[in-house]
Amino acid sequence: MHAPRKFKKAFMAQLLLSLREAGQASKSMGLRERRDAVRLSSDVAMALASARARPSAAALRSTAWARALVARHAAEQRNEALLRRIMGGAGYEMAAAAARVRKEARSRRIVRRSHWVCSGAAGRKRRSSLQLAAGSGGGGGGSRCSAMAAARRMVRARLQVLRSLVPGGEAMRGLSLLSETLDYVVCLKTQVELLQCLCKGSRSQLG
Amino acid sequence: MRHASPPQELPAAGGEIQAALAPATSSSARAGARGGGGGGGGGGSFTALLGLPTSQAIELLLPRTAPPPALALAPAPAPAAAPAPAFPSDPHLVDRAARFSTFAPPSPSSPSPAPPPPPPPAAAANAGKRKADTVDRASKGKAAKKGKTAEEKPAGGDGDDEKPAYVHVRARRGQATDSHSLAERARREKINARMELLKELVPGCSKVSGTALVLDEIINHVQSLQRQVEYLSMRLAAVNPRVDFGGLDSFLTTECGRIAGFNCKNGIDLEQVTWPEMGVHGARQLMQLQQQFWHGDLAHPHQVASQWEKRGDGHPPVFSNSNPSLFGYDLTSSGTQQTPATKLKTEL
């Protein structure tokens, strides 16, 4: 049921390549830097492999989380050299552009949200959430509205947390967020498996 | 050389590689093919994959990356068609979604005649899913447990789907029948379907009921996975004093290939010499990945692949001059981004 074999293979291949690049780039690095390099390369590998081996996603464009993940890595200056080597100069430019777009979008969103909050939308929010609760209760009775509202609030809070977890999740709402989470969880699982595999392999080879 | 037979979708990916390897021209692949045969277990498969010339790899990938209905559905704004493009990963969701009756089939590409069909397992799953869908719908319709049936027009899977597929929804008894609540209910059903899938994915969620608690579990799971990745990467960095994975390749492919269940029968004998060659091929494939990644354009692999075929094997990976005009993702700078998109549309 989990990740298709092709994805795993593409992922592993990409991972090895990028790790090799990382190894070449850094001759002497502290543990933390090495760990960051490993994590970066594995994330990039995951994103690229997902774009390659997921036909339905690649039909439109790659998954949102993948792009946001790479963009997030590209935003940090110190990763620039490594990323450039892994993804190639052109690819890195794309990632940098995406990172800039994301930053602008995020700042715009924050400004908008502050406007919204300041303009006394608190009452509006409560009213709209009640309406939503009523709608979701579906005529189940007015007595349940408050419980529904509480449930809605809880769900909203959790969705917010999920948005912060999943890369690129701030821009998505509801349905797309769940789909992205789905994809992301599958890819994370594969990533963990592959990393464990690598660990085991290298340990038994060296040790 | 392209293999003469149309790219057959074989259940074992290793079979594909072998089929592709037979007429392969690249030296590493040939050496590997000669050396391989019945050799060491499941390993080496992806180095074979990497040893493939880009054209073949693209050919292998292309049939799966070209579902026109999904493409055409992409611009369709209607919510009814939303599940199809919104679903990021088709193959594994298809089998899971077989149980959910109200789930609009995410792969209307299965009835599409022209492009090569999706892999037989997926196709079989599709067919089975459609049957399960109708059966489910029939049974549920009769039992009136859920009074809502979602039927898709089969035209949704054809080539001309500029119009979104209609979802006929029957209102439940005693519910409002205006369009708003119906659309709302459709959305809610979709959300519930996704939640079901997530519940299956995350272990320990089946007992919990209620969206908020399930979301709790999901969040915990994602956090734990992320922490695991960090921990493992730290461990990996600690194990290898130099983050140098060149020599591990042969060992890994044999062991990890089997461990991770790659199940590819490829007995390619790995030598160190394949690794630097792989770097060259890998560079091309990386470029391939880049383009697909950043704007997922299908027209381009053809051009790019042909470009790379013309180049010899020994050319160093040149990143800078590879089709700068193709990248149009989100940048409004040049009009070149329009041409790929329009070319794609005209292709469809």
Short mmCIF file of C-alpha atoms in Angstrom, two decimals, chain A residues 1-2 4-6 8-9 12-14 16-17 19-20 23 27 31 34-35 38-39 47-48 51-52 54-63 66-67 70 86-91 94-95 97-98 101 135 138 154-155 158-159 161-162 165 175 178-179 181-186 188-189 191-192 194-206, chain B residues 11-13 17 46 49-50 61 64-65 71 74 85-90 92-93 96 175 188 190-191 194-195 197-198 200-201 211-212 215-216 218-219 221-223 225-226 228-230 232-243 245 247-249 251-252 256 260-262 264 275 278 282 285-286 289-290 292-296 319 327 329 331:
data_model
loop_
_atom_site.label_atom_id
_atom_site.label_comp_id
_atom_site.label_asym_id
_atom_site.label_seq_id
_atom_site.Cartn_x
_atom_site.Cartn_y
_atom_site.Cartn_z
CA MET A 1 0.00 0.00 0.00
CA HIS A 2 2.82 2.33 0.73
CA PRO A 4 5.42 2.56 -4.97
CA ARG A 5 8.61 0.78 -5.74
CA LYS A 6 9.61 3.21 -8.39
CA LYS A 8 11.66 4.17 -3.56
CA LYS A 9 14.18 3.44 -6.20
CA MET A 12 17.38 5.98 -3.16
CA ALA A 13 19.21 6.78 -6.34
CA GLN A 14 18.77 10.46 -5.88
CA LEU A 16 23.00 8.46 -3.06
CA LEU A 17 23.83 11.00 -5.67
CA LEU A 19 24.96 12.43 -0.59
CA ARG A 20 27.93 11.94 -2.77
CA GLY A 23 30.51 14.45 0.65
CA LYS A 27 35.86 17.90 3.46
CA LEU A 31 28.91 16.90 13.08
CA ARG A 34 27.26 17.11 8.28
CA ARG A 35 23.94 16.20 9.71
CA VAL A 38 22.63 14.80 5.07
CA ARG A 39 19.19 16.04 5.91
CA ALA A 47 11.21 16.00 -3.30
CA LEU A 48 12.77 15.20 -6.63
CA ALA A 51 8.08 14.65 -8.58
CA ARG A 52 9.52 12.04 -10.87
CA ARG A 54 4.30 10.35 -9.12
CA PRO A 55 2.78 10.59 -12.55
CA SER A 56 -0.44 12.22 -11.60
CA ALA A 57 1.32 14.86 -9.63
CA ALA A 58 3.92 15.52 -12.25
CA ALA A 59 1.19 15.97 -14.78
CA LEU A 60 0.27 19.30 -13.32
CA ARG A 61 3.30 20.16 -11.37
CA SER A 62 5.06 18.55 -8.54
CA THR A 63 3.44 18.37 -5.18
CA ALA A 66 7.98 19.14 -2.35
CA ARG A 67 8.49 22.52 -3.87
CA VAL A 70 13.22 22.63 -1.49
CA ILE A 86 22.95 18.76 -6.23
CA MET A 87 20.34 20.40 -8.30
CA GLY A 88 22.37 22.24 -10.83
CA GLY A 89 22.55 25.97 -11.22
CA ALA A 90 19.30 26.35 -13.07
CA GLY A 91 17.42 24.24 -10.60
CA MET A 94 14.18 27.98 -9.54
CA ALA A 95 14.34 27.08 -5.91
CA ALA A 97 12.72 32.12 -6.95
CA ALA A 98 10.21 29.88 -5.28
CA VAL A 101 7.69 33.99 -3.83
CA GLY A 135 -24.29 23.65 8.71
CA GLY A 138 -27.14 19.71 9.60
CA MET A 154 -10.48 22.20 18.03
CA VAL A 155 -10.27 21.00 14.49
CA ARG A 158 -5.16 21.20 14.85
CA LEU A 159 -5.29 22.16 11.22
CA VAL A 161 -0.62 22.99 13.71
CA LEU A 162 -0.63 20.69 10.74
CA LEU A 165 4.29 21.03 10.15
CA LEU A 175 -9.03 19.61 1.38
CA LEU A 178 -5.24 16.84 3.80
CA SER A 179 -4.05 15.57 0.45
CA THR A 181 -0.43 15.65 4.37
CA LEU A 182 -1.23 12.25 2.96
CA ASP A 183 1.48 12.46 0.38
CA TYR A 184 3.93 13.94 2.80
CA VAL A 185 3.39 11.21 5.36
CA VAL A 186 3.99 8.51 2.79
CA LEU A 188 8.37 10.68 5.19
CA LYS A 189 7.88 7.02 5.90
CA GLN A 191 12.57 8.51 3.84
CA VAL A 192 12.85 7.00 7.28
CA LEU A 194 15.73 4.44 3.40
CA LEU A 195 17.79 6.28 5.95
CA GLN A 196 17.61 3.33 8.29
CA CYS A 197 18.70 1.12 5.48
CA LEU A 198 21.66 3.33 4.73
CA CYS A 199 22.61 3.44 8.37
CA LYS A 200 22.51 -0.27 8.71
CA GLY A 201 24.43 -0.77 5.54
CA SER A 202 27.18 1.66 6.27
CA ARG A 203 27.50 0.48 9.81
CA SER A 204 27.92 -3.14 8.89
CA GLN A 205 30.31 -2.25 6.14
CA LEU A 206 32.57 -0.12 8.21
CA PRO B 11 4.57 -5.56 -12.21
CA ALA B 12 8.17 -6.03 -11.23
CA ALA B 13 10.14 -2.97 -11.94
CA ILE B 17 14.87 -2.54 -16.41
CA PHE B 46 18.75 1.44 -9.24
CA LEU B 49 18.24 2.60 -13.52
CA LEU B 50 20.84 5.24 -13.29
CA LEU B 61 8.48 7.20 -17.06
CA ARG B 64 2.96 6.94 -16.58
CA THR B 65 3.40 10.62 -16.62
CA LEU B 71 -4.18 17.18 -17.28
CA ALA B 74 -6.55 20.36 -14.02
CA PRO B 85 -6.03 16.66 -9.85
CA ALA B 86 -5.94 17.35 -6.18
CA PHE B 87 -4.82 13.86 -5.42
CA PRO B 88 -1.10 13.96 -5.40
CA SER B 89 -0.28 10.32 -5.62
CA ASP B 90 -2.30 8.15 -7.82
CA HIS B 92 -1.18 3.93 -3.87
CA LEU B 93 -4.32 5.89 -3.35
CA ARG B 96 -7.00 2.38 -0.91
CA GLN B 175 -32.32 17.58 4.24
CA ARG B 188 -17.67 17.15 3.45
CA LYS B 190 -14.51 14.41 0.20
CA ILE B 191 -12.97 15.55 3.41
CA ARG B 194 -9.41 11.87 2.91
CA MET B 195 -9.66 11.48 6.64
CA LEU B 197 -7.27 7.42 4.09
CA LEU B 198 -5.21 9.27 6.62
CA GLU B 200 -5.49 4.09 7.58
CA LEU B 201 -2.09 5.49 6.97
CA THR B 211 -11.84 14.51 13.36
CA ALA B 212 -9.97 16.40 16.03
CA LEU B 215 -5.81 15.01 13.53
CA ASP B 216 -4.02 14.82 16.85
CA ILE B 218 -1.68 12.54 12.55
CA ILE B 219 0.20 15.48 13.96
CA HIS B 221 2.88 10.86 13.73
CA VAL B 222 4.26 13.51 11.44
CA GLN B 223 6.27 15.02 14.26
CA LEU B 225 8.60 10.92 11.65
CA GLN B 226 10.36 14.21 11.29
CA GLN B 228 13.21 10.20 13.28
CA VAL B 229 14.57 11.66 10.09
CA GLU B 230 16.66 14.10 12.04
CA LEU B 232 18.78 9.11 11.49
CA SER B 233 20.54 11.78 9.53
CA MET B 234 22.57 12.62 12.59
CA ARG B 235 23.44 9.00 12.96
CA LEU B 236 24.37 8.69 9.34
CA ALA B 237 26.58 11.71 9.59
CA ALA B 238 28.22 10.30 12.66
CA VAL B 239 28.85 6.92 11.16
CA ASN B 240 30.56 8.24 8.10
CA PRO B 241 33.35 10.49 9.10
CA ARG B 242 33.47 12.02 5.67
CA VAL B 243 29.96 11.69 4.33
CA PHE B 245 29.17 7.22 0.07
CA GLY B 247 32.21 2.84 -1.74
CA LEU B 248 28.96 1.87 -0.19
CA ASP B 249 27.17 1.51 -3.39
CA PHE B 251 27.05 -3.20 -0.58
CA LEU B 252 23.96 -1.13 -0.28
CA CYS B 256 19.27 -2.56 1.23
CA ALA B 260 13.64 -2.28 1.52
CA GLY B 261 11.80 -4.72 -0.62
CA PHE B 262 12.90 -3.33 -3.90
CA CYS B 264 14.33 -6.02 -8.51
CA TRP B 275 30.03 5.20 -10.03
CA MET B 278 26.70 7.22 -12.94
CA GLY B 282 22.88 11.10 -12.92
CA GLN B 285 18.66 12.66 -14.90
CA LEU B 286 18.92 15.40 -12.37
CA LEU B 289 14.05 15.89 -12.63
CA GLN B 290 14.51 19.59 -12.41
CA GLN B 292 9.60 17.97 -14.32
CA PHE B 293 9.84 19.22 -10.85
CA TRP B 294 9.55 22.86 -11.43
CA HIS B 295 6.85 22.95 -13.93
CA GLY B 296 6.01 19.39 -14.60
CA PHE B 319 24.15 22.57 -16.08
CA PHE B 327 11.80 27.14 -16.95
CA TYR B 329 7.56 28.18 -13.11
CA LEU B 331 8.15 33.59 -13.02
#
